[in-house]
GROMACS .gro file of C-alpha atoms in nm:
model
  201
    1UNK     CA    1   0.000   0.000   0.000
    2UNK     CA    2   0.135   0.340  -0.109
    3UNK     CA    3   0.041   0.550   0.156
    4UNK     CA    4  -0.043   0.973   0.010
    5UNK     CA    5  -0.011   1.316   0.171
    6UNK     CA    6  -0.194   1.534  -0.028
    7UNK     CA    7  -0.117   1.933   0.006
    8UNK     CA    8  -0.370   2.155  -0.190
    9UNK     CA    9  -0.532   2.445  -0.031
   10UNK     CA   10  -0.840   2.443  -0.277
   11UNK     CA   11  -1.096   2.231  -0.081
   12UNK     CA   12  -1.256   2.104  -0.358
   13UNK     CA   13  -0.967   2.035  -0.592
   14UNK     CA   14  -0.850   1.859  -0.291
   15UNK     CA   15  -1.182   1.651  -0.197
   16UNK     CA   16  -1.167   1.565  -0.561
   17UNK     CA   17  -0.800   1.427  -0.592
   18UNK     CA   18  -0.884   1.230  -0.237
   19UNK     CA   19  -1.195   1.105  -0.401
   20UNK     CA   20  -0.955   0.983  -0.666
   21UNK     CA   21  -0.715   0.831  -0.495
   22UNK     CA   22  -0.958   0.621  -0.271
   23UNK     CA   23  -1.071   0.431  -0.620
   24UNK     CA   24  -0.724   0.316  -0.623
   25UNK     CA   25  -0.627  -0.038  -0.465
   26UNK     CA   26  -0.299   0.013  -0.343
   27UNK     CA   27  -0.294   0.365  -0.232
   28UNK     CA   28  -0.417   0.539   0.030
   29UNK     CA   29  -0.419   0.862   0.156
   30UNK     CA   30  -0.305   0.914   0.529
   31UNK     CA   31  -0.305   1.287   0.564
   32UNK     CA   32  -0.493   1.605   0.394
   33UNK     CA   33  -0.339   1.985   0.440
   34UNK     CA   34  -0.380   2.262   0.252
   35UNK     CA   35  -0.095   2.520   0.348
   36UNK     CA   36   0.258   2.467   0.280
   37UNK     CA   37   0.326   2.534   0.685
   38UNK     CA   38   0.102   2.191   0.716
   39UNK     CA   39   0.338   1.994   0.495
   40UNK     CA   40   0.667   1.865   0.721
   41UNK     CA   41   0.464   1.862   1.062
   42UNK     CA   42   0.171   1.604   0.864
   43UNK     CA   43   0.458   1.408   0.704
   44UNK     CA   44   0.666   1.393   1.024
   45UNK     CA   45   0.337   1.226   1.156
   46UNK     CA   46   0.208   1.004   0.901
   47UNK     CA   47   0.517   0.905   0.744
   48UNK     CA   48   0.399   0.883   0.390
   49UNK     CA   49   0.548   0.727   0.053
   50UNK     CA   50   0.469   1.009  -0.170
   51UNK     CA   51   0.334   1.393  -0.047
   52UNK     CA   52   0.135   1.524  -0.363
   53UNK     CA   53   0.206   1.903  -0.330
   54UNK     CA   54   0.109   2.196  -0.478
   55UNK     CA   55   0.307   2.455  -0.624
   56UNK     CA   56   0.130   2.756  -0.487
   57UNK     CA   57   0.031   2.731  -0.161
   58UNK     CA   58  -0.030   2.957   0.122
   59UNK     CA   59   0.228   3.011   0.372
   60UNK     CA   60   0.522   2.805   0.238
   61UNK     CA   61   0.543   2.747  -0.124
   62UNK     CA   62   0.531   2.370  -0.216
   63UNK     CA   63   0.880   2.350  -0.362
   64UNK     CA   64   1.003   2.522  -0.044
   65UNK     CA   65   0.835   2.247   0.127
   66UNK     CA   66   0.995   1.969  -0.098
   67UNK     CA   67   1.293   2.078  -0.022
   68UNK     CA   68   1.266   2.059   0.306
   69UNK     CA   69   1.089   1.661   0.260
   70UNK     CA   70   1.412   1.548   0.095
   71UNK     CA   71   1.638   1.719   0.321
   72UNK     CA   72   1.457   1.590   0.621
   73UNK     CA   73   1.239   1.309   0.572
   74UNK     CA   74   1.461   1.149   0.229
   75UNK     CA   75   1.239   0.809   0.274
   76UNK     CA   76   0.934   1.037   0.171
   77UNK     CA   77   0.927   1.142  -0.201
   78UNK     CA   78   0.750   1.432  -0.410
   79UNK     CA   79   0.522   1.430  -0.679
   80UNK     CA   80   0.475   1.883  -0.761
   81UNK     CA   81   0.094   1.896  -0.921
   82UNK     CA   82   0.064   2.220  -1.055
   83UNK     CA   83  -0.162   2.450  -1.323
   84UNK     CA   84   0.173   2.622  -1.380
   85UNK     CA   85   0.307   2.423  -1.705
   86UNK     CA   86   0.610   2.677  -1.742
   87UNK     CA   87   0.980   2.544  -1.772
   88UNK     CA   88   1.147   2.779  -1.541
   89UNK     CA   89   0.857   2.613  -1.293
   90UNK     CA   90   0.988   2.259  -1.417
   91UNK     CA   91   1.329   2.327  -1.370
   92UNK     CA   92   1.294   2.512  -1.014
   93UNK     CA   93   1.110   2.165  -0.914
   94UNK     CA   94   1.405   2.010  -1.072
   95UNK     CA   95   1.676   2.187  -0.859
   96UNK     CA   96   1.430   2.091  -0.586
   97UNK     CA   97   1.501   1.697  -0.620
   98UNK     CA   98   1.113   1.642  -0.683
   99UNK     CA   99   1.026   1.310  -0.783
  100UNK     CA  100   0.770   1.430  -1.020
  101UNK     CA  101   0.625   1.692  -1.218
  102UNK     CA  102   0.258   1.682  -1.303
  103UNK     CA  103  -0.005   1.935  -1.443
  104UNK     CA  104  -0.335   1.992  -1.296
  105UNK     CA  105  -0.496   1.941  -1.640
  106UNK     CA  106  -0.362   1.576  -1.672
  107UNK     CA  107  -0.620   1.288  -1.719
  108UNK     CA  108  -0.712   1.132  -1.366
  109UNK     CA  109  -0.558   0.806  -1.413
  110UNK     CA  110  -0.176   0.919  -1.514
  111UNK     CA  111  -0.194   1.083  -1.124
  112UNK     CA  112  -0.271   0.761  -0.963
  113UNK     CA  113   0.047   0.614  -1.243
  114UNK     CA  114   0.297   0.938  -1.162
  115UNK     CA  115   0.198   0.838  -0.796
  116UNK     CA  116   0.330   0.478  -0.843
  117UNK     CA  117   0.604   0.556  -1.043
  118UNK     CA  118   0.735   0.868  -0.765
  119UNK     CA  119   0.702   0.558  -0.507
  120UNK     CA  120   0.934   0.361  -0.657
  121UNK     CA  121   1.183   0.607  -0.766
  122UNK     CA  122   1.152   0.689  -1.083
  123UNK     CA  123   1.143   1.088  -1.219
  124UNK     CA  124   0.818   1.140  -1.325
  125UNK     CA  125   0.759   1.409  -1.539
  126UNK     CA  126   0.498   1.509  -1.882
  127UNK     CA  127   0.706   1.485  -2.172
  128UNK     CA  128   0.646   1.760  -2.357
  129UNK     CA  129   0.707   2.022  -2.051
  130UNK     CA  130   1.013   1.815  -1.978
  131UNK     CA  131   1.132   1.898  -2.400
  132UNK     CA  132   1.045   2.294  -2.333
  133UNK     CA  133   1.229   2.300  -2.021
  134UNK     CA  134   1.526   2.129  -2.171
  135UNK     CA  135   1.509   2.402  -2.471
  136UNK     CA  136   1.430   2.717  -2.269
  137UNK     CA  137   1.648   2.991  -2.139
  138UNK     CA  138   1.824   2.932  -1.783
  139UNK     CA  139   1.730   3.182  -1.557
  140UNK     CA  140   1.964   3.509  -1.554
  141UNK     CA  141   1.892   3.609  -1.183
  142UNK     CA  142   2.099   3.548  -0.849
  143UNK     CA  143   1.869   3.338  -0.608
  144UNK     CA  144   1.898   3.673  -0.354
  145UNK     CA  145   1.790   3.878  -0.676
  146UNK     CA  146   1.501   3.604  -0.724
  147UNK     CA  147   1.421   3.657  -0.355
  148UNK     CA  148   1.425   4.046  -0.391
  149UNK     CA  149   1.146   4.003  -0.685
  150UNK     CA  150   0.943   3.757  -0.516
  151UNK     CA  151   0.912   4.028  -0.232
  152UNK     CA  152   0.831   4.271  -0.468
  153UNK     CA  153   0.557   4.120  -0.643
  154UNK     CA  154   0.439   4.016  -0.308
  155UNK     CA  155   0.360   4.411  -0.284
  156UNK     CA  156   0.692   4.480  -0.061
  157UNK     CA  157   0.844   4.786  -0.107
  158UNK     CA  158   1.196   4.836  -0.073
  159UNK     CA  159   1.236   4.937   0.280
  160UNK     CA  160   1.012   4.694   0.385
  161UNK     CA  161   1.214   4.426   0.166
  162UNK     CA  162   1.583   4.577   0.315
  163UNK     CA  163   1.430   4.495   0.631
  164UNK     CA  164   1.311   4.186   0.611
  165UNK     CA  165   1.660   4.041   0.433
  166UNK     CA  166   1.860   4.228   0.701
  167UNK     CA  167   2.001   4.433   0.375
  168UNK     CA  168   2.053   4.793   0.361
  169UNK     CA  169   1.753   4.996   0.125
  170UNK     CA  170   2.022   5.137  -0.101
  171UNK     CA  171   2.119   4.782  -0.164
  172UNK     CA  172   1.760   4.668  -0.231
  173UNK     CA  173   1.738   4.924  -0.489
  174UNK     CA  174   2.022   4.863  -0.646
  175UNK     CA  175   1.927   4.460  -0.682
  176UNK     CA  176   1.577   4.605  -0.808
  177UNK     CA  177   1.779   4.803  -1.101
  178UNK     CA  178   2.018   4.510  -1.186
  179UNK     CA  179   1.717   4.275  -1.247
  180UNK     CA  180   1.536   4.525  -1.443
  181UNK     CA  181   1.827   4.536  -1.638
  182UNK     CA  182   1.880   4.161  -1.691
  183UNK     CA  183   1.551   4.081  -1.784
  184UNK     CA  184   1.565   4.380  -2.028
  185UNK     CA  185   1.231   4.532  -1.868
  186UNK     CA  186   1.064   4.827  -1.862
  187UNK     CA  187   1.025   4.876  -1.546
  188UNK     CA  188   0.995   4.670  -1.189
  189UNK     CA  189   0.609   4.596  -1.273
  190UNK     CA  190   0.747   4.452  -1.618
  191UNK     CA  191   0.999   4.264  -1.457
  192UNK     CA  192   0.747   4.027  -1.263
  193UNK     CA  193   0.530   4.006  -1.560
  194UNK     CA  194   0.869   3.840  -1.737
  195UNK     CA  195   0.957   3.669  -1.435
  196UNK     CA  196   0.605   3.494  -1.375
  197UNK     CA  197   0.552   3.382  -1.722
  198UNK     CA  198   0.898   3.237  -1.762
  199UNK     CA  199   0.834   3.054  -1.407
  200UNK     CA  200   1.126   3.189  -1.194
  201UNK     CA  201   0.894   3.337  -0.947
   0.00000   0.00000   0.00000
């Protein structure tokens, strides 16, 4: 029996991939959450096979939160089920260590199979994502600049964002003006747009 943390903060995306999973035989889900704070204290208790995480997730984002799994609880794997089908999103669940990678959008029965497959060890990812990722553009920011933006499109201004990184605000700014600059954007505001839809953020 493959036993399932599932981490989705939609309740009835979440009912509905339980509802799922209990059609299945051989797997069964031991624990429900739906913020990314849930994640490590749920898997520390229910000691699953496979968490089935969400990329966007209140509090802590899910590939913070797979991180943490395989640093701390290595016997547990990941399986990242997201609606964000963008490489950079691929390749930051990648550099993660995720076992897999699936879309939201995916028929019902390849999550039960990408569930199986995670379990055993293998890297299960959709194909074609797995081809754009492989042919798209690495990512030209610093993780502190990446940190900086993700701050900023959080609605942080700079002080705020100096303060919070222990960084002075003249320092901020200056990070703020170097990514503008890489990503060859207008502005800050054009910045995230790029940012989002290349999935850095």
């Amino acid at each position: 029996m493959i036993k399932v943390l599932i981490a989705e903060d939609m309740h009835m995306v979440r009912g509905a991939l339980v509802a799922l999973l209990k059609l299945e035989s051989d797997i069964e889900v031991v624990a429900e959450v739906w913020s990314g704070n849930e994640i490590m204290p749920a898997a520390r208790a229910h000691h699953p096979d496979v968490a089935v995480i969400d990329i966007d997730l209140p509090g802590k984002d899910g590939l913070t939160a797979a991180s943490e799994i395989h640093e701390q609880l290595p016997e547990c794997r990941t399986l990242i089920l997201t609606s964000l089908g963008r490489p950079g999103t691929l390749r930051r669940a990648l550099a993660a260590r995720v076992g897999g990678f699936l879309l939201k959008d995916a028929p019902a029965e390849k999550l039960a199979n990408a569930i199986r497959g995670v379990a055993i060890g293998r890297r299960v990812v959709d194909g074609d994502l797995a081809l754009a990722a492989w042919d798209s553009a690495d990512c030209p920011l610093t993780g502190r600049e990446i940190e900086v933006l993700r701050m900023a499109a959080d609605g942080a201004n700079a002080v705020e964002i100096a303060a919070h990184l222990y960084l002075s605000t003249g320092t901020v700014r200056n990070y703020l003006t170097t990514i503008v600059n890489k990503l060859n954007a207008r502005n800050r505001v054009d910045a995230i747009r790029i940012a989002k839809e290349a999935g850095w953020l």
